Short mmCIF file of C-alpha atoms in Angstrom, two decimals:
data_model
loop_
_atom_site.label_atom_id
_atom_site.label_comp_id
_atom_site.label_asym_id
_atom_site.label_seq_id
_atom_site.Cartn_x
_atom_site.Cartn_y
_atom_site.Cartn_z
CA MET V 3 105.36 85.52 120.27
CA ASN V 4 106.78 86.10 123.29
CA LYS V 5 108.23 89.36 125.03
CA ILE V 6 111.73 88.57 126.30
CA HIS V 7 111.76 91.29 129.55
CA LEU V 8 115.16 93.03 129.40
CA GLU V 9 115.79 95.26 131.87
CA GLY V 10 117.89 97.07 128.74
CA THR V 11 115.54 96.51 126.02
CA HIS V 12 112.31 97.49 124.87
CA ASN V 13 111.50 95.31 122.18
CA THR V 14 112.83 92.03 122.70
CA ARG V 15 110.69 88.93 121.71
CA ASP V 16 110.84 85.20 120.84
CA LEU V 17 109.82 84.80 117.12
CA GLY V 18 108.08 80.87 118.33
CA GLY V 19 105.09 79.56 118.82
CA TYR V 20 103.13 80.86 115.69
CA LEU V 21 101.00 78.05 113.77
CA CYS V 22 102.35 77.98 109.68
CA GLN V 23 99.83 77.22 106.99
CA ASP V 24 101.13 73.34 106.89
CA GLY V 25 100.00 72.78 110.62
CA ARG V 26 103.64 73.07 112.17
CA LYS V 27 105.12 75.71 114.51
CA VAL V 28 107.80 77.86 114.92
CA LYS V 29 110.12 76.89 117.45
CA SER V 30 110.76 78.69 120.29
CA ASN V 31 114.19 79.72 121.96
CA PHE V 32 115.64 79.34 118.26
CA LEU V 33 115.30 83.21 117.14
CA TYR V 34 115.24 86.30 118.61
CA ARG V 35 114.57 89.92 117.70
CA SER V 36 115.30 93.17 119.48
CA ASP V 37 116.22 96.63 119.69
CA LYS V 38 119.70 98.00 120.29
CA LEU V 39 121.87 95.79 123.23
CA SER V 40 123.63 98.70 124.91
CA ASN V 41 122.01 99.30 127.80
CA LEU V 42 122.09 95.55 128.81
CA THR V 43 122.36 95.10 132.52
CA SER V 44 124.29 92.26 134.34
CA ASN V 45 121.27 90.40 134.56
CA ASP V 46 120.23 90.61 131.54
CA VAL V 47 123.55 89.52 130.19
CA LEU V 48 123.11 86.64 132.39
CA ASN V 49 119.32 85.77 131.05
CA ILE V 50 120.36 85.98 127.23
CA GLN V 51 123.39 83.46 128.59
CA ASN V 52 120.80 81.33 129.80
CA LEU V 53 118.85 81.78 126.91
CA GLY V 54 121.42 79.96 124.65
CA ILE V 55 122.14 82.32 122.16
CA LYS V 56 125.07 81.57 120.72
CA ARG V 57 124.93 84.37 117.89
CA ILE V 58 124.18 87.86 117.15
CA ILE V 59 123.49 89.88 114.33
CA ASP V 60 123.72 93.90 114.97
CA PHE V 61 122.29 95.81 111.34
CA ARG V 62 123.17 98.97 112.66
CA SER V 63 125.13 101.38 110.72
CA LYS V 64 128.59 102.73 112.36
CA ASP V 65 127.70 105.56 113.27
CA GLU V 66 124.67 103.78 115.42
CA LYS V 67 127.30 101.30 116.71
CA THR V 68 129.56 103.88 117.52
CA ARG V 69 126.79 105.96 119.44
CA ASP V 70 125.51 102.78 121.16
CA PRO V 71 128.31 99.45 121.35
CA ASN V 72 126.81 96.80 122.28
CA ILE V 73 127.62 94.63 125.17
CA ILE V 74 127.98 91.28 124.26
CA PRO V 75 127.99 88.70 126.12
CA GLU V 76 130.46 86.10 126.66
CA GLY V 77 130.37 82.92 124.95
CA ILE V 78 128.18 84.71 121.73
CA ASP V 79 129.26 85.33 118.57
CA TYR V 80 128.91 88.63 117.01
CA ILE V 81 128.38 89.20 113.39
CA GLU V 82 128.09 93.16 112.15
CA MET V 83 125.83 93.40 109.09
CA PRO V 84 124.92 96.36 108.62
CA ILE V 85 122.15 98.55 106.86
CA GLU V 86 122.78 102.35 106.68
CA ALA V 87 119.35 103.44 106.73
CA ASP V 88 120.37 106.36 109.60
CA LYS V 89 122.36 108.67 108.13
CA LYS V 90 119.69 109.63 104.80
CA ILE V 91 117.03 109.96 106.99
CA LYS V 92 118.60 111.76 110.05
CA GLN V 93 119.91 114.55 107.52
CA GLU V 94 116.42 114.41 105.93
CA ILE V 95 115.05 115.07 109.28
CA TYR V 96 116.79 118.13 110.10
CA ASP V 97 115.46 119.36 106.59
CA VAL V 98 112.11 119.01 107.80
CA LEU V 99 112.57 120.34 110.95
CA SER V 100 114.83 123.17 109.35
CA GLY V 101 111.92 123.76 107.19
CA LYS V 102 114.62 123.12 104.06
CA ILE V 103 111.56 120.99 102.94
CA ASP V 104 108.13 120.62 103.21
CA LYS V 105 107.66 117.08 103.76
CA ASN V 106 106.01 113.83 106.25
CA ILE V 107 108.60 112.72 108.30
CA LYS V 108 106.23 109.42 108.06
CA GLU V 109 107.26 109.17 104.02
CA PHE V 110 111.00 109.26 105.02
CA LEU V 111 110.50 105.14 106.89
CA MET V 112 107.92 104.29 104.09
CA GLU V 113 110.66 105.21 101.93
CA ALA V 114 113.64 103.31 103.69
CA ASN V 115 111.38 100.59 103.59
CA LYS V 116 111.34 100.98 99.93
CA HIS V 117 115.46 101.14 100.05
CA PHE V 118 115.61 97.21 102.12
CA VAL V 119 113.86 95.41 98.90
CA THR V 120 116.22 97.66 96.35
CA GLU V 121 119.24 98.48 98.08
CA TYR V 122 119.87 96.10 100.93
CA TYR V 123 118.86 92.83 99.63
CA GLU V 124 122.07 91.91 99.70
CA THR V 125 122.31 92.27 103.47
CA PHE V 126 119.17 90.07 103.69
CA LYS V 127 120.18 87.14 101.94
CA LEU V 128 123.29 87.21 104.05
CA PHE V 129 121.12 87.37 106.88
CA LEU V 130 118.70 84.08 105.43
CA LEU V 131 121.68 81.99 104.42
CA GLU V 132 124.46 82.69 108.11
CA ILE V 133 120.73 81.20 109.80
CA ILE V 134 120.67 77.95 107.74
CA ASN V 135 124.70 77.77 107.60
CA ASN V 136 125.32 77.79 111.08
CA PRO V 137 121.91 77.14 112.34
CA VAL V 138 122.77 78.44 116.02
CA PRO V 139 120.33 79.99 118.34
CA THR V 140 120.34 83.83 117.52
CA LEU V 141 119.35 87.07 118.43
CA TYR V 142 119.39 89.83 115.59
CA HIS V 143 118.36 93.34 115.99
CA CYS V 144 118.52 96.73 114.63
CA THR V 145 118.47 100.24 116.84
CA ALA V 146 114.84 100.18 117.59
CA GLY V 147 114.32 97.14 116.99
CA LYS V 148 111.61 97.74 114.08
CA ASP V 149 112.03 98.64 111.06
CA ARG V 150 115.30 96.49 109.47
CA THR V 151 114.74 93.90 112.17
CA GLY V 152 110.95 94.15 111.46
CA PHE V 153 111.56 93.22 108.23
CA ALA V 154 113.77 90.79 108.05
CA THR V 155 111.69 88.32 110.78
CA PHE V 156 108.81 89.17 107.38
CA LEU V 157 110.98 87.22 105.64
CA ILE V 158 111.87 84.73 107.51
CA TYR V 159 108.10 84.42 108.72
CA THR V 160 106.86 84.71 104.86
CA ILE V 161 109.54 81.61 104.04
CA LEU V 162 107.83 79.44 106.82
CA GLY V 163 104.52 80.00 105.28
CA ILE V 164 102.58 81.83 107.97
CA ASP V 165 99.79 83.94 106.93
CA ARG V 166 100.14 87.59 105.87
CA ASP V 167 97.34 88.79 108.18
CA ILE V 168 99.27 87.29 111.23
CA ILE V 169 102.47 88.48 110.24
CA LEU V 170 101.58 92.17 109.63
CA GLU V 171 100.06 91.64 113.43
CA ASP V 172 102.88 90.97 114.70
CA TYR V 173 104.92 93.22 112.88
CA LEU V 174 102.22 96.22 114.70
CA LYS V 175 103.45 94.32 117.82
CA THR V 176 106.64 96.80 119.09
CA ASN V 177 103.80 99.90 119.10
CA GLU V 178 102.29 97.78 122.22
CA PHE V 179 105.88 96.62 123.34
CA ILE V 180 106.89 99.87 123.34
CA ALA V 181 104.56 101.90 124.78
CA ASP V 182 106.05 101.91 128.38
CA SER V 183 108.92 103.55 127.56
CA ILE V 184 108.64 105.54 124.22
CA GLU V 185 108.71 109.32 126.67
CA LYS V 186 112.13 107.57 127.91
CA VAL V 187 113.19 106.96 123.88
CA LYS V 188 111.58 109.89 122.53
CA PHE V 189 113.97 112.65 125.21
CA GLU V 190 116.97 109.76 124.56
CA VAL V 191 116.02 110.05 120.21
CA ALA V 192 116.16 114.06 120.69
CA GLU V 193 119.74 114.22 122.92
CA GLY V 194 121.07 111.78 120.59
CA MET V 195 120.03 114.03 117.17
CA LYS V 196 121.02 117.27 119.38
CA ILE V 197 117.47 118.93 118.82
CA SER V 198 115.13 120.07 121.17
CA ASN V 199 112.72 118.38 122.97
CA ASN V 200 109.56 120.35 121.64
CA GLU V 201 110.71 119.15 117.79
CA VAL V 202 110.92 115.65 119.46
CA GLU V 203 107.64 115.41 119.00
CA LYS V 204 107.09 116.10 115.14
CA ILE V 205 109.28 112.87 114.80
CA MET V 206 107.31 110.54 116.41
CA PRO V 207 106.92 108.88 113.62
CA LEU V 208 110.40 107.61 113.55
CA LEU V 209 110.00 105.73 117.09
CA LYS V 210 106.96 103.48 115.77
CA VAL V 211 105.64 101.27 113.25
CA ASP V 212 102.78 101.93 110.79
CA ILE V 213 101.67 99.04 108.54
CA ASP V 214 102.23 101.80 105.87
CA TYR V 215 106.21 100.90 106.79
CA ILE V 216 106.55 97.01 105.81
CA ASN V 217 103.56 97.91 103.30
CA SER V 218 106.00 99.91 100.95
CA ALA V 219 108.51 96.75 101.01
CA ILE V 220 105.71 94.50 100.22
CA ASN V 221 104.67 96.84 97.30
CA GLU V 222 107.84 97.58 95.62
CA ALA V 223 108.78 94.09 96.30
CA ASN V 224 105.20 93.43 94.24
CA LYS V 225 106.04 96.27 91.68
CA ILE V 226 109.32 94.69 90.75
CA TYR V 227 109.32 91.34 91.04
CA GLY V 228 105.72 90.37 90.67
CA SER V 229 105.48 89.10 94.76
CA VAL V 230 107.60 88.91 97.90
CA PHE V 231 107.80 84.94 97.22
CA THR V 232 109.82 85.89 93.54
CA PHE V 233 111.85 88.85 94.99
CA ILE V 234 112.81 85.98 97.90
CA ASN V 235 113.39 83.34 94.98
CA ASP V 236 114.98 85.42 92.77
CA LYS V 237 116.13 88.00 94.21
CA LEU V 238 117.36 86.93 97.41
CA GLU V 239 118.11 83.59 95.73
CA PHE V 240 116.99 81.65 98.43
CA LYS V 241 114.99 78.72 96.42
CA THR V 242 113.37 75.45 97.19
CA LYS V 243 116.28 73.60 98.65
CA GLU V 244 116.67 76.68 100.82
CA ARG V 245 113.80 77.29 102.25
CA ASP V 246 113.04 73.62 102.89
CA LEU V 247 116.30 73.51 105.21
CA LEU V 248 114.81 76.82 106.87
CA LYS V 249 111.79 75.49 107.67
CA VAL V 250 113.32 72.00 108.97
CA ILE V 251 115.61 74.08 111.42
CA LEU V 252 112.58 76.34 112.78
CA LEU V 253 109.45 73.97 112.54
CA GLU V 254 108.44 71.95 114.60
#
């Protein structure tokens, strides 16, 4: 997966390039993942249009979109698929910082990833169906491009048949890609949450990915459904026909 260098984002990538177990490769220039698009420059807008992207799917909540409205390049469809995970996490973080509860912030992120399986499966089902029902070059994103976007990418790569170790290695690349901007992002978060610069150090787990986050979702799927494959097949109702169609669209 190649990073797409945009001036107004930190974590935009092309999903293409990985080899699957059947020897085929994920197409480049078709699916892209990203963090928020609220800081796109005019050069970024032109670059996104030149990539041929025809659709943007936004996983952010209403509050996130109100605070940081996307810049949508002309000629690109915009679809909202909100996953309202931020309100609960935000309140829990305030409770930790105020001393109301004694809990590690990392635990909140692990819990949020479990909820992708137990509470927000319908949104991920709609996301996958959107890709196969209207197969056009697509960029999907949340705020940081790591948790909701990371789980969506995990599902796609799992269906395509990429080795789990490669998927998890790719998942962790967020930390590599945001390394140069982490200080800037940290203080943006402090400002947005109205907390002090000293307090923001305590919420660093919120800004990065950790293998325990995605593993929380994987383990939850295994616990409830027996496997991630059964979760995809039975709960997301993304069965052989749909999986084969996704492979036709995304593999070469």
